[in-house]
Amino acid sequence: MDLLEHIIKSFETSAGVGLPLGNLTSQLFTNVYMNVFDQFVKHKLKARFYIRYADDFVVMSHDRAWLEGQLRLMDNFLQSELGLVIHPDKIYLQSIVLGVDFLGWVNFPKHRILRRASKQRMFRRILVQGVEGRIQSYRGLLRHGNTLKVQRELMNLDWLLSDKN
C-alpha cells in the first residue's frame, strides 16, 4: 500500500486528480477501477458490443433509442458509483458507415484509417523531438490500418531528416 501511495502521490495535475499517463501502473489502476463499470455494462445492461480501453469506450447497437437509454444509465452509474463524468463533447451516436473514432483511428467495418489529429501529432512530434527511435515505432503503429500514403510520408520525412545529419 505504501508503494501504491508513493506512485499515486508522485504525480500531480492542475486539477488535483488523475494518474500519470503512459505509466504502466496507470493502466493497471484504470482497469481495476473501471472493472465494476465493465461488469455493469456487460451483465446489467447486457451490451453485446462493448469495448473499453482505459477511459475510452464504445457501445454498438442497431437500435439508436436503446443506445440513448443505455447512455443515460451508464452516465448515472459512472457518476454515482465511480465519481466520473462522461465528457459531453465526446459522445457520438452515428452510423458505423461513418466510422467509429476510437484510440486514434477511425474504424470502419472492413478497414481503419489514422485519425487526422493523430497523424498531425505524429509528424509534429518527429519534427520537434527528433527522429531517434520514433520512426520505427510509428511504422509499427501504421501497419494496423490503411496507411500506405502516411507510411510514404513518414519514410520521406525520415529520409529528409536523416539527410540533414
Short mmCIF file of C-alpha atoms in Angstrom, two decimals:
data_model
loop_
_atom_site.label_atom_id
_atom_site.label_comp_id
_atom_site.label_asym_id
_atom_site.label_seq_id
_atom_site.Cartn_x
_atom_site.Cartn_y
_atom_site.Cartn_z
CA MET A 1 0.00 0.00 0.00
CA ASP A 2 2.92 2.35 0.73
CA LEU A 3 4.31 1.74 -2.76
CA LEU A 4 0.93 2.44 -4.37
CA GLU A 5 0.55 5.62 -2.32
CA HIS A 6 4.06 6.72 -3.36
CA ILE A 7 3.26 6.12 -7.05
CA ILE A 8 -0.04 8.00 -6.87
CA LYS A 9 1.43 10.96 -4.98
CA SER A 10 4.42 11.18 -7.35
CA PHE A 11 2.18 12.77 -10.00
CA GLU A 12 0.17 15.96 -9.74
CA THR A 13 -2.26 17.60 -12.10
CA SER A 14 -3.55 21.13 -12.12
CA ALA A 15 -6.98 19.82 -11.17
CA GLY A 16 -5.57 17.67 -8.36
CA VAL A 17 -6.96 14.46 -9.83
CA GLY A 18 -5.74 11.94 -12.36
CA LEU A 19 -2.94 9.49 -12.95
CA PRO A 20 0.36 9.74 -14.84
CA LEU A 21 -0.46 8.99 -18.48
CA GLY A 22 1.75 6.36 -20.06
CA ASN A 23 2.72 4.92 -16.69
CA LEU A 24 2.05 1.17 -16.62
CA THR A 25 0.59 1.46 -13.14
CA SER A 26 -1.96 3.95 -14.50
CA GLN A 27 -3.18 1.33 -16.96
CA LEU A 28 -3.46 -1.21 -14.16
CA PHE A 29 -5.25 1.24 -11.85
CA THR A 30 -7.68 2.17 -14.61
CA ASN A 31 -8.51 -1.44 -15.37
CA VAL A 32 -9.06 -2.25 -11.70
CA TYR A 33 -11.14 0.90 -11.08
CA MET A 34 -13.24 0.55 -14.24
CA ASN A 35 -13.86 -3.19 -13.84
CA VAL A 36 -17.08 -2.51 -11.94
CA PHE A 37 -18.27 -0.42 -14.92
CA ASP A 38 -17.37 -3.23 -17.34
CA GLN A 39 -19.40 -5.66 -15.24
CA PHE A 40 -22.33 -3.24 -15.14
CA VAL A 41 -22.33 -2.71 -18.92
CA LYS A 42 -21.96 -6.40 -19.81
CA HIS A 43 -24.13 -8.03 -17.13
CA LYS A 44 -26.74 -5.45 -16.12
CA LEU A 45 -27.18 -3.55 -19.40
CA LYS A 46 -26.48 -6.67 -21.48
CA ALA A 47 -24.48 -4.66 -24.04
CA ARG A 48 -23.43 -7.18 -26.64
CA PHE A 49 -20.91 -4.98 -28.46
CA TYR A 50 -18.84 -3.14 -25.84
CA ILE A 51 -15.15 -2.35 -25.79
CA ARG A 52 -13.11 -0.22 -23.40
CA TYR A 53 -9.51 0.90 -23.23
CA ALA A 54 -8.68 2.99 -20.17
CA ASP A 55 -11.44 5.64 -20.02
CA ASP A 56 -12.50 5.37 -23.67
CA PHE A 57 -15.33 3.03 -24.54
CA VAL A 58 -17.63 2.11 -27.41
CA VAL A 59 -21.06 0.51 -27.34
CA MET A 60 -22.64 -0.50 -30.64
CA SER A 61 -26.20 -1.43 -31.49
CA HIS A 62 -28.64 -1.29 -34.38
CA ASP A 63 -31.15 0.41 -32.06
CA ARG A 64 -30.45 4.13 -31.54
CA ALA A 65 -33.19 4.51 -28.89
CA TRP A 66 -31.67 1.63 -26.91
CA LEU A 67 -28.23 3.29 -27.10
CA GLU A 68 -29.63 6.62 -25.89
CA GLY A 69 -31.26 4.88 -22.91
CA GLN A 70 -28.10 2.95 -22.07
CA LEU A 71 -26.05 6.14 -22.28
CA ARG A 72 -28.17 7.71 -19.55
CA LEU A 73 -27.82 4.59 -17.39
CA MET A 74 -24.04 4.44 -17.95
CA ASP A 75 -23.65 8.13 -17.15
CA ASN A 76 -25.68 7.74 -13.94
CA PHE A 77 -23.65 4.68 -12.92
CA LEU A 78 -20.30 6.36 -13.59
CA GLN A 79 -21.30 9.42 -11.57
CA SER A 80 -22.88 7.63 -8.62
CA GLU A 81 -20.54 4.64 -8.32
CA LEU A 82 -17.18 5.93 -9.58
CA GLY A 83 -17.40 9.72 -9.37
CA LEU A 84 -16.75 10.03 -13.12
CA VAL A 85 -18.47 12.13 -15.77
CA ILE A 86 -18.80 11.37 -19.48
CA HIS A 87 -17.40 14.32 -21.44
CA PRO A 88 -20.40 15.78 -23.30
CA ASP A 89 -18.32 16.67 -26.39
CA LYS A 90 -17.05 13.10 -26.75
CA ILE A 91 -20.36 11.30 -27.20
CA TYR A 92 -21.08 10.17 -30.74
CA LEU A 93 -24.27 8.44 -31.82
CA GLN A 94 -23.84 7.72 -35.50
CA SER A 95 -23.97 5.04 -38.13
CA ILE A 96 -20.96 2.73 -38.32
CA VAL A 97 -20.77 3.61 -42.03
CA LEU A 98 -19.32 6.98 -40.90
CA GLY A 99 -16.64 5.16 -38.91
CA VAL A 100 -16.05 4.72 -35.20
CA ASP A 101 -13.43 7.12 -33.86
CA PHE A 102 -11.56 5.11 -31.21
CA LEU A 103 -7.99 5.23 -29.92
CA GLY A 104 -6.56 7.40 -32.68
CA TRP A 105 -8.17 5.51 -35.54
CA VAL A 106 -11.41 5.82 -37.47
CA ASN A 107 -12.65 2.24 -37.67
CA PHE A 108 -14.93 1.07 -40.47
CA PRO A 109 -16.44 -2.41 -40.86
CA LYS A 110 -13.64 -3.63 -43.17
CA HIS A 111 -10.74 -1.21 -42.62
CA ARG A 112 -9.37 1.58 -40.44
CA ILE A 113 -7.63 4.85 -41.12
CA LEU A 114 -5.50 7.03 -38.89
CA ARG A 115 -7.38 9.97 -37.39
CA ARG A 116 -6.20 13.28 -38.90
CA ALA A 117 -5.24 14.67 -35.47
CA SER A 118 -3.20 11.51 -34.73
CA LYS A 119 -1.30 11.92 -37.99
CA GLN A 120 -0.61 15.60 -37.31
CA ARG A 121 0.55 14.84 -33.76
CA MET A 122 2.86 12.09 -35.04
CA PHE A 123 4.58 14.35 -37.58
CA ARG A 124 4.76 17.27 -35.12
CA ARG A 125 6.48 15.07 -32.52
CA ILE A 126 9.01 13.86 -35.06
CA LEU A 127 9.81 17.41 -36.17
CA VAL A 128 10.00 18.84 -32.64
CA GLN A 129 11.51 15.94 -30.69
CA GLY A 130 13.58 14.30 -33.41
CA VAL A 131 13.62 11.03 -35.28
CA GLU A 132 15.53 8.84 -32.85
CA GLY A 133 13.54 5.62 -32.40
CA ARG A 134 10.22 7.23 -33.29
CA ILE A 135 10.11 6.32 -36.99
CA GLN A 136 10.23 2.56 -36.32
CA SER A 137 7.67 2.89 -33.56
CA TYR A 138 5.28 4.81 -35.80
CA ARG A 139 5.86 2.40 -38.69
CA GLY A 140 4.78 -0.42 -36.37
CA LEU A 141 1.65 1.51 -35.41
CA LEU A 142 0.80 2.28 -39.03
CA ARG A 143 0.84 -1.40 -40.02
CA HIS A 144 -2.53 -1.78 -38.27
CA GLY A 145 -4.54 0.30 -40.73
CA ASN A 146 -4.93 1.52 -44.28
CA THR A 147 -1.99 3.89 -44.12
CA LEU A 148 0.14 3.42 -47.23
CA LYS A 149 0.13 7.15 -48.02
CA VAL A 150 1.02 8.09 -44.42
CA GLN A 151 3.80 5.47 -44.39
CA ARG A 152 5.27 7.01 -47.55
CA GLU A 153 5.12 10.49 -45.99
CA LEU A 154 6.85 9.11 -42.91
CA MET A 155 9.60 7.46 -44.98
CA ASN A 156 10.13 10.72 -46.92
CA LEU A 157 10.38 12.69 -43.68
CA ASP A 158 12.84 10.15 -42.27
CA TRP A 159 14.93 10.46 -45.41
CA LEU A 160 14.84 14.28 -45.34
CA LEU A 161 15.73 14.48 -41.65
CA SER A 162 18.49 11.87 -41.87
CA ASP A 163 19.90 13.67 -44.94
CA LYS A 164 20.41 16.82 -42.83
CA ASN A 165 22.68 14.97 -40.37
#
